[in-house]
Amino acid sequence: MIEITGLMLLMGSLLLVSILAAVVSNRLGAPLLLTFLVVGMLAGEEGVLGIEFDNPALAFFIGSLALVIILFDGGMRTHKERFRVALWPAISLATVGVALTCAITAAGVVWLFDLPWPTALLIGAILSSTDAAAVFGIFQSQNLRIKQRVASTLEIESGTNDPMAIILTMTLTTMIATAAEFSWLAMSFDVVKQLVIGFGAGWLGGRTFIWMSRKISVQFTFFPLFAAASAVVVFAITSGLQGSGYLAVYLMGYQIGNSRLPQLVHILQVQDGLAWLSQIMMFLILGMLVTPSHLIEYWPLSLSVAALMIFIARPIAVVISLLPFVFPWREQVFMSWVGLRGAVPIILALYPWLSGVPDQELFFDIAFMVVMVSLIVQGWSLAPLARWLGLEVPAVAEPDQRMPLDRIGSKDPLEVLAYSVSERSPACDHYWSDLTIHAPAEFVGLVRQGEWIQSVDQPRFEEGDTVIVMAKVQHIDEISKVLAAGGKPREIQTSEFFGDFSLRGSLSLAGVASFYPLGELSDDLAALTLNDYFDRKFHRRVVVGDDLKIGQVQLTVRELNEHGEISQVGVKLLG
């Protein structure tokens, strides 16, 4: 009994320390995952607590289960619009990019250290995937919002390149462990098989969950657990069929997240906590498993691999993978630098260890060191680099709190929205009747200094008030433009980014030229609308933040309609 109590105290204390350390590191701009790794190492056998943990099988089990939850959560938070904007570039990075990263890294390792090709390829495969949680955790902690095309490409790539790296790692490990003759054809066939089975199982699992959720009637509090359990089951079945279970749970999550299930809000709320708990536990366990003194033994190889991946393999893979697509050089530079490594490579490095591959700890120690270097070197520089390259865009106006009214049974989902009024809120110092909101919304009242003031009292909105309205989900963006502040004070301001004036996307360049110095325009250009002009220049779907310079004017896409066409363009005079 005492041992059990002590174990519970230890695990609770480690979790508590990790969370408190994350608060401090967040203020310093350090990657949160690096903090969890360091806490785990301090608790390990050569750390402060001296806990001897040498169970790679248990670590692999916990890590695999955590990855299922994390990828499932990532799939649910990937919206259809992001797929429309960046699906094919992301798929190219997740397949061609992973293969190129693996091959280039392996070639460098063979050339520098004269290791056998199978061993070098296995090192490259283990380290070939990027970590979405690490990247977007940094963006969130730094209050950084980057252009939709770049963010969507990185998010989808990080969610879909894990299965590719896992497939390559397991295939190569099996070949080395069984001393089978290396065959590109056999490996390619195995990759395709796992992708096809994973895709099919993910689609079927997602559709089945949605159908069951609409048929069964239980309390809403059970649905998050039902979703997590379903993801684990789909992963296990898919893996048993020799498919990619990780791809299956990601696609399953994507389908659920883009459904119109009334339980979705509750699922996402709980899933967010489960995903963070999974990340913390996974990195704590991995940190405890590593022996720091062993890392020193392979440090020349580890640092060389890290440098190869950061400065050579990843940039080359990004440039080649994005050749068919039109990406400005600034976006390609940023995506080349954002090849951040996280938990997946360390988890994958346990697979050769458990499979009895010779020099089994070599792969784990190299992966651990490369991840540490990546989190330190790339993690701390992501936000400054994004701002320096001009990829940051103003924060979207949104409610401070959203409360779904699921059980009312409305044909269109209803929500109660709460907005905190600041001096930058368009509604500040106005009455509800003064506001022009191009969407139906019901003003419920406001909370001022803890007191509820009803709508019938017709209060004037003041700084510090919390305004409460009820509206349909599809109208939230329109309402937020009037009631929300549109970001925190330290974030990039809308007027700084887009300019002080905006024009309709349907306005012709000739019309713009009558007010702004666009310079000489041919008859062909003058007849084009702003929307058509951007389409001609970019040859692809534009996103908010895309900009063009013409004459002495910078035009920046400010708003898109539901069809992906430009509805508003910001105007800024240059010079």
Coordinates of C-alpha atoms in Angstrom, one line a residue:
M1 CA 0.0 0.0 0.0
I2 CA 2.8 2.4 0.9
E3 CA 4.6 1.6 -2.4
I4 CA 1.4 2.3 -4.4
T5 CA 0.9 5.6 -2.5
G6 CA 4.5 6.6 -3.1
L7 CA 4.2 5.8 -6.8
M8 CA 1.0 7.9 -7.1
L9 CA 2.8 10.8 -5.3
L10 CA 5.8 10.5 -7.6
M11 CA 3.7 10.5 -10.8
G12 CA 1.4 13.3 -9.6
S13 CA 4.5 15.4 -8.6
L14 CA 6.2 14.9 -11.9
L15 CA 3.0 15.9 -13.7
L16 CA 2.6 19.0 -11.5
V17 CA 6.2 20.0 -11.9
S18 CA 6.0 19.6 -15.7
I19 CA 2.9 21.9 -15.8
L20 CA 4.5 24.5 -13.6
A21 CA 7.8 24.3 -15.6
A22 CA 5.8 24.7 -18.8
V23 CA 4.3 28.0 -17.5
V24 CA 7.8 29.4 -16.9
S25 CA 9.2 28.1 -20.3
N26 CA 6.2 29.5 -22.1
R27 CA 7.1 33.0 -20.9
L28 CA 10.7 32.4 -22.0
G29 CA 9.5 31.3 -25.4
A30 CA 11.0 27.8 -25.0
P31 CA 9.3 24.8 -26.7
L32 CA 7.0 23.1 -24.1
L33 CA 8.0 19.6 -25.3
L34 CA 11.7 20.4 -24.5
T35 CA 10.6 21.3 -21.0
F36 CA 8.8 17.9 -20.5
L37 CA 11.9 16.1 -21.8
V38 CA 14.2 17.9 -19.4
V39 CA 11.9 17.2 -16.4
G40 CA 12.0 13.5 -17.4
M41 CA 15.7 13.5 -17.6
L42 CA 16.1 15.2 -14.2
A43 CA 13.9 12.5 -12.8
G44 CA 15.9 9.7 -14.4
E45 CA 18.7 7.5 -13.1
E46 CA 21.4 10.2 -13.7
G47 CA 19.1 13.1 -12.6
V48 CA 18.1 14.5 -9.3
L49 CA 15.6 11.8 -8.3
G50 CA 17.7 8.9 -9.7
I51 CA 14.8 6.8 -10.8
E52 CA 16.0 3.7 -12.7
F53 CA 13.7 3.2 -15.6
D54 CA 14.9 0.7 -18.2
N55 CA 11.7 -0.6 -19.9
P56 CA 11.6 0.3 -23.6
A57 CA 8.6 -2.0 -24.1
L58 CA 6.5 0.0 -21.6
A59 CA 7.8 3.3 -23.0
F60 CA 6.9 2.1 -26.6
F61 CA 3.4 1.1 -25.4
I62 CA 2.8 4.5 -23.6
G63 CA 4.3 6.4 -26.6
S64 CA 2.2 4.6 -29.2
L65 CA -1.0 5.1 -27.2
A66 CA -0.2 8.8 -26.7
L67 CA 0.5 9.2 -30.5
V68 CA -2.9 7.7 -31.2
I69 CA -4.6 10.3 -29.0
I70 CA -2.5 13.2 -30.4
L71 CA -3.0 12.3 -34.1
F72 CA -6.7 11.7 -33.5
D73 CA -7.0 15.2 -31.9
G74 CA -5.0 16.7 -34.7
G75 CA -7.3 15.2 -37.3
M76 CA -10.4 16.6 -35.6
R77 CA -8.9 20.1 -35.6
T78 CA -8.0 20.0 -39.3
H79 CA -10.8 21.8 -41.2
K80 CA -11.9 21.2 -44.7
E81 CA -10.8 24.7 -45.8
R82 CA -7.2 23.8 -44.9
F83 CA -7.4 20.8 -47.1
R84 CA -8.7 22.9 -50.0
V85 CA -5.8 25.3 -49.5
A86 CA -2.9 23.0 -48.9
L87 CA -3.8 19.3 -49.4
W88 CA -1.5 18.5 -52.3
P89 CA 1.6 20.5 -51.2
A90 CA 1.2 18.9 -47.8
I91 CA 0.8 15.4 -49.2
S92 CA 3.9 16.0 -51.4
L93 CA 5.9 17.0 -48.3
A94 CA 4.6 14.0 -46.3
T95 CA 5.5 11.5 -49.0
V96 CA 8.2 12.8 -51.4
G97 CA 9.6 15.0 -48.6
V98 CA 9.9 12.2 -46.1
A99 CA 11.5 9.9 -48.6
L100 CA 14.0 12.6 -49.7
T101 CA 14.8 13.6 -46.1
C102 CA 15.5 9.9 -45.3
A103 CA 17.6 9.4 -48.4
I104 CA 19.7 12.6 -48.1
T105 CA 20.3 12.1 -44.4
A106 CA 21.4 8.5 -45.1
A107 CA 23.7 9.5 -47.9
G108 CA 25.4 12.1 -45.6
V109 CA 25.8 9.5 -42.8
V110 CA 27.3 7.0 -45.2
W111 CA 29.7 9.5 -46.6
L112 CA 30.8 11.0 -43.3
F113 CA 30.9 7.9 -41.1
D114 CA 31.0 5.0 -43.5
L115 CA 28.0 3.3 -41.9
P116 CA 26.2 0.5 -43.9
W117 CA 23.4 1.8 -46.1
P118 CA 20.6 -0.1 -44.3
T119 CA 21.7 1.4 -40.9
A120 CA 22.0 4.9 -42.4
L121 CA 18.6 4.6 -44.1
L122 CA 17.0 3.5 -40.8
I123 CA 18.5 6.5 -39.0
G124 CA 17.0 8.7 -41.8
A125 CA 13.6 7.0 -41.6
I126 CA 13.4 7.4 -37.8
L127 CA 14.1 11.1 -38.0
S128 CA 12.2 12.0 -41.2
S129 CA 8.8 13.1 -39.7
T130 CA 8.0 16.5 -38.2
D131 CA 6.0 17.3 -35.1
A132 CA 2.8 19.3 -35.4
A133 CA 2.4 19.6 -31.6
A134 CA 5.8 21.2 -31.2
V135 CA 5.4 23.6 -34.0
F136 CA 1.9 24.9 -33.2
G137 CA 2.6 24.8 -29.5
I138 CA 5.3 27.4 -30.1
F139 CA 2.9 29.5 -32.3
Q140 CA 0.3 29.4 -29.6
S141 CA 2.7 30.3 -26.8
Q142 CA 4.1 33.2 -28.8
N143 CA 0.6 34.5 -29.9
L144 CA 1.7 34.0 -33.5
R145 CA -0.7 33.5 -36.4
I146 CA 0.9 32.9 -39.7
K147 CA -0.6 32.8 -43.2
Q148 CA -3.2 30.2 -43.8
R149 CA -1.5 28.5 -46.7
V150 CA 1.8 28.0 -44.7
A151 CA 0.1 27.0 -41.5
S152 CA -2.3 24.6 -43.3
T153 CA 0.6 23.0 -45.2
L154 CA 2.6 22.4 -42.1
E155 CA -0.3 21.1 -40.1
I156 CA -1.5 18.6 -42.7
E157 CA 2.1 17.6 -43.4
S158 CA 2.8 17.0 -39.7
G159 CA -0.3 15.0 -39.4
T160 CA 0.3 12.8 -42.4
N161 CA 4.0 12.3 -42.5
D162 CA 4.1 10.3 -39.3
P163 CA 2.5 7.3 -40.9
M164 CA 5.1 7.5 -43.8
A165 CA 8.0 7.6 -41.4
I166 CA 6.6 4.8 -39.3
I167 CA 6.1 2.6 -42.3
L168 CA 9.6 3.2 -43.5
T169 CA 11.1 2.6 -40.0
M170 CA 9.2 -0.7 -39.4
T171 CA 10.0 -2.0 -42.9
L172 CA 13.7 -1.2 -42.7
T173 CA 13.9 -2.6 -39.1
T174 CA 12.3 -5.9 -40.2
M175 CA 14.8 -6.2 -43.1
I176 CA 17.8 -5.6 -40.8
A177 CA 16.5 -7.8 -38.0
T178 CA 15.8 -10.7 -40.3
A179 CA 18.9 -10.1 -42.4
A180 CA 16.6 -10.0 -45.4
E181 CA 18.0 -8.7 -48.7
F182 CA 17.2 -5.0 -49.1
S183 CA 14.7 -4.5 -51.8
W184 CA 13.3 -1.1 -52.9
L185 CA 10.4 -2.9 -54.6
A186 CA 9.4 -4.8 -51.5
M187 CA 9.7 -1.7 -49.3
S188 CA 7.6 0.3 -51.8
F189 CA 4.9 -2.4 -51.9
D190 CA 4.7 -2.5 -48.1
V191 CA 4.4 1.3 -48.0
V192 CA 1.6 1.4 -50.5
K193 CA -0.2 -1.5 -48.7
Q194 CA -0.1 0.2 -45.4
L195 CA -1.2 3.5 -46.8
V196 CA -4.2 2.0 -48.6
I197 CA -5.3 -0.1 -45.7
G198 CA -4.9 2.9 -43.3
F199 CA -6.9 5.2 -45.5
G200 CA -9.7 2.7 -45.9
A201 CA -9.9 1.9 -42.2
G202 CA -9.8 5.6 -41.3
W203 CA -12.6 6.4 -43.6
L204 CA -14.7 3.5 -42.4
G205 CA -14.0 4.2 -38.8
G206 CA -14.9 7.8 -39.1
R207 CA -18.2 7.1 -40.9
T208 CA -19.1 4.4 -38.4
F209 CA -18.5 6.6 -35.4
I210 CA -20.6 9.4 -36.9
W211 CA -23.4 7.0 -37.6
M212 CA -23.3 5.5 -34.1
S213 CA -23.2 9.0 -32.5
R214 CA -26.4 9.9 -34.3
K215 CA -28.2 6.7 -33.3
I216 CA -27.3 6.2 -29.7
S217 CA -28.7 8.3 -26.9
V218 CA -26.4 8.8 -23.9
Q219 CA -25.2 11.7 -21.8
F220 CA -22.9 14.1 -23.7
T221 CA -20.2 13.5 -21.1
F222 CA -19.8 10.0 -22.4
F223 CA -19.0 10.9 -26.0
P224 CA -15.4 12.2 -25.5
L225 CA -14.6 8.8 -23.9
F226 CA -16.5 7.0 -26.7
A227 CA -14.4 8.9 -29.3
A228 CA -11.1 8.2 -27.7
A229 CA -11.9 4.5 -27.2
S230 CA -13.1 4.2 -30.8
A231 CA -9.8 5.7 -32.0
V232 CA -7.8 3.2 -30.1
V233 CA -9.9 0.3 -31.4
V234 CA -9.5 1.5 -35.0
F235 CA -5.8 1.9 -34.5
A236 CA -5.5 -1.6 -33.1
I237 CA -7.6 -3.3 -35.9
T238 CA -5.8 -1.4 -38.7
S239 CA -2.4 -2.3 -37.3
G240 CA -3.6 -5.9 -37.0
L241 CA -4.5 -5.9 -40.7
Q242 CA -0.9 -4.6 -41.4
G243 CA -2.1 -1.1 -42.3
S244 CA -1.0 2.2 -41.0
G245 CA -3.0 2.7 -37.8
Y246 CA -1.7 6.2 -37.3
L247 CA -3.0 7.3 -40.7
A248 CA -6.3 5.7 -39.9
V249 CA -6.9 7.5 -36.6
Y250 CA -5.8 10.9 -38.2
L251 CA -8.4 10.4 -41.1
M252 CA -11.0 9.2 -38.6
G253 CA -10.5 12.3 -36.5
Y254 CA -10.7 14.5 -39.6
Q255 CA -14.1 13.1 -40.6
I256 CA -15.4 13.5 -37.1
G257 CA -14.1 17.0 -36.7
N258 CA -15.8 18.1 -40.0
S259 CA -19.1 16.5 -39.2
R260 CA -22.1 18.4 -37.8
L261 CA -22.3 16.3 -34.7
P262 CA -23.9 18.2 -31.8
Q263 CA -21.5 16.3 -29.4
L264 CA -18.4 17.6 -31.2
V265 CA -17.8 20.6 -28.9
H266 CA -17.7 18.4 -25.9
I267 CA -15.5 15.9 -27.6
L268 CA -13.0 18.6 -28.6
Q269 CA -12.9 20.1 -25.1
V270 CA -12.0 16.8 -23.4
Q271 CA -9.8 15.7 -26.3
D272 CA -7.6 18.8 -25.9
G273 CA -6.9 17.8 -22.3
L274 CA -6.2 14.2 -23.3
A275 CA -3.8 15.3 -26.0
W276 CA -1.8 17.5 -23.6
L277 CA -1.8 14.8 -21.0
S278 CA -0.6 12.3 -23.6
Q279 CA 2.3 14.6 -24.7
I280 CA 3.4 15.3 -21.1
M281 CA 3.4 11.6 -20.1
M282 CA 5.1 10.5 -23.3
F283 CA 7.9 13.0 -23.0
L284 CA 8.3 12.4 -19.3
I285 CA 8.7 8.6 -19.9
L286 CA 11.1 9.1 -22.8
G287 CA 13.2 11.6 -20.7
M288 CA 13.4 9.1 -17.9
L289 CA 14.4 6.3 -20.3
V290 CA 17.4 8.1 -21.7
T291 CA 20.8 7.9 -20.0
P292 CA 22.6 11.2 -20.5
S293 CA 26.1 9.8 -20.3
H294 CA 25.3 7.5 -23.2
L295 CA 24.4 10.5 -25.4
I296 CA 28.0 11.7 -25.2
E297 CA 29.3 8.5 -26.7
Y298 CA 27.6 9.2 -30.0
W299 CA 27.6 13.0 -29.9
P300 CA 29.7 13.5 -33.1
L301 CA 27.3 11.3 -35.1
S302 CA 24.2 12.8 -33.5
L303 CA 25.3 16.5 -34.1
S304 CA 26.3 15.7 -37.6
V305 CA 22.9 14.1 -38.3
A306 CA 21.1 17.1 -36.8
A307 CA 23.1 19.5 -38.9
L308 CA 22.5 17.4 -42.0
M309 CA 18.7 17.4 -41.4
I310 CA 18.3 21.0 -40.4
F311 CA 20.6 22.7 -43.0
I312 CA 20.7 20.3 -46.0
A313 CA 18.1 17.5 -46.1
R314 CA 15.0 19.4 -45.0
P315 CA 15.6 22.5 -47.3
I316 CA 16.3 20.3 -50.3
A317 CA 13.2 18.1 -49.6
V318 CA 11.0 21.2 -49.3
V319 CA 12.2 22.8 -52.5
I320 CA 11.9 19.6 -54.6
S321 CA 8.5 18.7 -53.0
L322 CA 7.0 22.1 -53.7
L323 CA 8.3 22.4 -57.2
P324 CA 4.8 21.7 -58.8
F325 CA 3.2 24.4 -56.6
V326 CA 3.7 28.2 -56.5
F327 CA 5.1 29.1 -53.1
P328 CA 7.0 32.4 -52.6
W329 CA 10.6 32.0 -51.5
R330 CA 9.9 33.4 -48.0
E331 CA 7.3 30.7 -47.4
Q332 CA 9.7 28.0 -48.6
V333 CA 12.5 29.3 -46.3
F334 CA 10.1 29.2 -43.3
M335 CA 8.8 25.7 -44.1
S336 CA 12.4 24.5 -44.6
W337 CA 13.3 25.7 -41.1
V338 CA 10.1 24.3 -39.5
G339 CA 11.2 20.7 -39.9
L340 CA 10.9 20.5 -36.1
R341 CA 11.5 17.0 -34.6
G342 CA 9.4 15.8 -31.6
A343 CA 8.2 12.7 -29.9
V344 CA 7.7 10.5 -33.0
P345 CA 11.4 10.0 -33.8
I346 CA 12.2 9.0 -30.2
I347 CA 9.2 6.5 -30.2
L348 CA 10.3 5.1 -33.6
A349 CA 13.8 4.7 -32.3
L350 CA 12.5 2.2 -29.7
Y351 CA 11.3 -0.1 -32.5
P352 CA 14.8 -1.3 -33.5
W353 CA 15.6 -1.6 -29.8
L354 CA 12.7 -4.0 -29.2
S355 CA 13.3 -5.9 -32.5
G356 CA 16.8 -6.9 -31.5
V357 CA 18.7 -4.9 -34.2
P358 CA 22.4 -4.7 -33.6
D359 CA 23.6 -1.6 -31.8
Q360 CA 20.0 -1.1 -30.7
E361 CA 20.7 1.8 -28.3
L362 CA 22.5 3.7 -31.1
F363 CA 19.3 4.7 -32.8
F364 CA 17.6 5.8 -29.6
D365 CA 20.5 8.0 -28.4
I366 CA 20.9 9.6 -31.9
A367 CA 17.1 10.3 -32.1
F368 CA 17.0 11.8 -28.6
M369 CA 20.0 14.1 -29.3
V370 CA 18.7 15.2 -32.7
V371 CA 15.3 16.0 -31.2
M372 CA 16.9 18.0 -28.4
V373 CA 19.0 20.0 -30.9
S374 CA 16.0 20.6 -33.1
L375 CA 13.8 21.9 -30.2
I376 CA 16.6 24.2 -29.0
V377 CA 17.9 25.5 -32.3
Q378 CA 14.7 25.6 -34.4
G379 CA 12.2 25.9 -31.6
W380 CA 13.5 29.1 -30.1
S381 CA 13.8 30.8 -33.6
L382 CA 10.5 29.9 -35.2
A383 CA 8.5 32.9 -34.0
P384 CA 11.2 35.6 -34.8
L385 CA 11.8 34.0 -38.2
A386 CA 8.1 34.1 -39.1
R387 CA 7.9 37.7 -38.2
W388 CA 11.1 38.6 -40.0
L389 CA 9.9 36.9 -43.2
G390 CA 6.6 38.8 -42.9
L391 CA 4.4 35.7 -42.6
E392 CA 2.5 36.8 -39.5
V393 CA -1.1 38.0 -40.0
P394 CA -3.4 39.7 -37.6
A395 CA -5.4 37.5 -35.2
V396 CA -9.0 36.7 -36.2
A397 CA -11.7 38.3 -34.2
E398 CA -13.5 35.6 -32.2
P399 CA -15.6 35.1 -29.1
D400 CA -13.8 34.9 -25.7
Q401 CA -16.2 32.1 -24.7
R402 CA -18.6 29.8 -26.7
M403 CA -21.4 27.8 -25.1
P404 CA -23.3 25.5 -27.4
L405 CA -27.0 24.9 -26.9
D406 CA -27.0 21.3 -28.2
R407 CA -30.1 20.0 -26.5
I408 CA -32.5 22.6 -27.7
G409 CA -33.0 20.8 -31.0
S410 CA -32.6 23.8 -33.3
K411 CA -32.3 23.0 -37.0
D412 CA -29.2 25.3 -37.1
P413 CA -26.8 24.9 -34.2
L414 CA -27.1 27.8 -31.7
E415 CA -24.5 29.1 -29.3
V416 CA -24.3 31.7 -26.6
L417 CA -21.2 33.9 -27.2
A418 CA -19.3 36.1 -24.7
Y419 CA -17.1 39.0 -25.8
S420 CA -14.9 41.0 -23.5
V421 CA -15.0 44.7 -24.5
S422 CA -11.7 46.6 -24.7
E423 CA -10.9 50.0 -26.0
R424 CA -10.0 48.4 -29.3
S425 CA -13.4 46.7 -29.7
P426 CA -15.5 48.3 -32.4
A427 CA -18.5 48.1 -30.0
C428 CA -16.8 50.1 -27.2
D429 CA -18.8 53.2 -26.1
H430 CA -21.8 52.2 -28.3
Y431 CA -25.3 50.9 -27.7
W432 CA -26.5 47.7 -29.2
S433 CA -28.9 49.6 -31.4
D434 CA -25.9 51.6 -32.8
L435 CA -24.2 48.5 -34.1
T436 CA -24.4 47.3 -37.7
I437 CA -24.2 43.5 -37.7
H438 CA -25.0 41.8 -41.0
A439 CA -26.3 38.7 -39.3
P440 CA -29.1 37.8 -37.0
A441 CA -28.1 37.9 -33.3
E442 CA -29.9 38.3 -30.1
F443 CA -28.4 40.6 -27.4
V444 CA -28.9 38.8 -24.1
G445 CA -27.2 41.4 -21.8
L446 CA -23.8 42.1 -20.4
V447 CA -21.9 41.5 -17.2
R448 CA -20.3 44.6 -15.6
Q449 CA -18.2 44.2 -12.4
G450 CA -19.9 40.9 -11.6
E451 CA -23.5 42.3 -12.1
W452 CA -25.8 41.2 -14.9
I453 CA -27.4 44.1 -16.8
Q454 CA -30.3 42.9 -19.0
S455 CA -30.8 43.9 -22.6
V456 CA -34.0 45.8 -21.7
D457 CA -32.0 48.3 -19.8
Q458 CA -30.2 49.3 -23.0
P459 CA -26.7 49.7 -21.5
R460 CA -23.9 51.3 -23.3
F461 CA -20.9 49.0 -23.8
E462 CA -17.9 50.1 -21.8
E463 CA -14.3 48.8 -21.5
G464 CA -14.2 45.8 -19.2
D465 CA -17.8 44.7 -19.9
T466 CA -18.6 41.1 -21.1
V467 CA -21.3 41.2 -23.8
I468 CA -23.5 38.1 -24.2
V469 CA -25.3 37.3 -27.4
M470 CA -27.0 34.3 -28.9
A471 CA -26.6 33.4 -32.6
K472 CA -26.3 30.6 -35.1
V473 CA -22.9 29.0 -35.5
Q474 CA -22.6 30.1 -39.2
H475 CA -22.9 33.8 -38.2
I476 CA -20.2 33.9 -35.5
D477 CA -17.5 35.3 -37.7
E478 CA -19.7 38.2 -38.9
I479 CA -20.7 39.0 -35.3
S480 CA -17.2 38.8 -34.0
K481 CA -16.0 41.5 -36.5
V482 CA -18.1 44.0 -34.5
L483 CA -17.9 42.7 -31.0
A484 CA -14.5 41.2 -30.6
A485 CA -11.2 43.1 -30.1
G486 CA -9.4 41.1 -32.8
G487 CA -6.4 39.9 -30.9
K488 CA -4.3 40.8 -27.9
P489 CA -2.5 44.2 -27.7
R490 CA 1.0 42.8 -28.3
E491 CA -0.1 41.0 -31.5
I492 CA 0.3 42.6 -34.9
Q493 CA -2.4 45.1 -35.6
T494 CA -4.9 45.0 -38.4
S495 CA -4.2 48.5 -39.7
E496 CA -0.4 47.9 -39.6
F497 CA -0.7 44.8 -41.8
F498 CA -3.6 45.6 -44.2
G499 CA -3.5 49.4 -44.2
D500 CA -6.1 51.8 -43.0
F501 CA -8.4 51.3 -46.0
S502 CA -10.0 48.3 -47.8
L503 CA -11.6 47.9 -51.2
R504 CA -14.0 45.4 -52.6
G505 CA -12.5 42.5 -54.5
S506 CA -14.9 43.1 -57.4
L507 CA -13.5 46.6 -58.0
S508 CA -11.5 47.0 -61.2
L509 CA -7.9 48.1 -61.2
A510 CA -9.0 51.1 -63.3
G511 CA -11.3 52.1 -60.4
V512 CA -8.4 51.7 -57.9
A513 CA -6.1 53.8 -60.1
S514 CA -8.5 56.7 -59.9
F515 CA -7.8 57.0 -56.2
Y516 CA -4.3 55.4 -55.7
P517 CA -1.0 55.8 -57.6
L518 CA -0.9 52.4 -59.5
G519 CA 1.3 53.8 -62.3
E520 CA 0.7 53.0 -66.0
L521 CA -1.9 50.3 -66.6
S522 CA -2.5 48.5 -69.9
D523 CA -6.1 48.2 -71.1
D524 CA -6.0 44.5 -70.3
L525 CA -4.9 45.1 -66.7
A526 CA -7.2 48.0 -66.1
A527 CA -10.2 45.9 -66.9
L528 CA -9.3 43.2 -64.3
T529 CA -10.9 43.1 -60.9
L530 CA -8.7 42.9 -57.8
N531 CA -9.9 39.3 -57.4
D532 CA -8.9 38.4 -61.0
Y533 CA -5.6 40.3 -60.7
F534 CA -4.6 38.1 -57.7
D535 CA -5.7 35.0 -59.5
R536 CA -3.6 35.8 -62.5
K537 CA -0.5 36.5 -60.4
F538 CA -0.7 33.6 -58.0
H539 CA -2.1 30.8 -60.3
R540 CA -3.5 29.1 -57.2
R541 CA -6.0 29.6 -54.4
V542 CA -5.1 32.8 -52.5
V543 CA -5.3 33.2 -48.7
V544 CA -5.6 36.1 -46.3
G545 CA -2.2 37.8 -46.1
D546 CA -1.2 37.3 -49.8
D547 CA 0.1 40.6 -51.1
L548 CA 1.1 42.3 -54.4
K549 CA 2.8 45.5 -55.1
I550 CA 1.7 47.6 -58.0
G551 CA 3.0 51.1 -58.5
Q552 CA 3.3 52.8 -55.1
V553 CA 0.6 50.7 -53.6
Q554 CA 0.6 47.4 -51.7
L555 CA -2.5 45.3 -52.0
T556 CA -3.1 42.6 -49.3
V557 CA -5.9 40.1 -49.3
R558 CA -8.0 40.9 -46.2
E559 CA -11.1 38.8 -46.5
L560 CA -12.4 35.8 -48.6
N561 CA -16.0 34.8 -49.1
E562 CA -17.4 31.3 -48.7
H563 CA -16.4 30.4 -52.3
G564 CA -12.7 31.3 -51.7
E565 CA -13.0 34.6 -53.8
I566 CA -11.5 37.8 -52.5
S567 CA -14.2 40.1 -51.0
Q568 CA -11.9 42.7 -49.3
V569 CA -8.4 43.9 -50.2
G570 CA -6.3 46.1 -47.8
V571 CA -4.5 49.1 -49.4
K572 CA -1.3 50.6 -48.1
L573 CA 0.7 53.4 -49.7
L574 CA 4.5 52.7 -50.0
G575 CA 7.3 55.1 -49.5

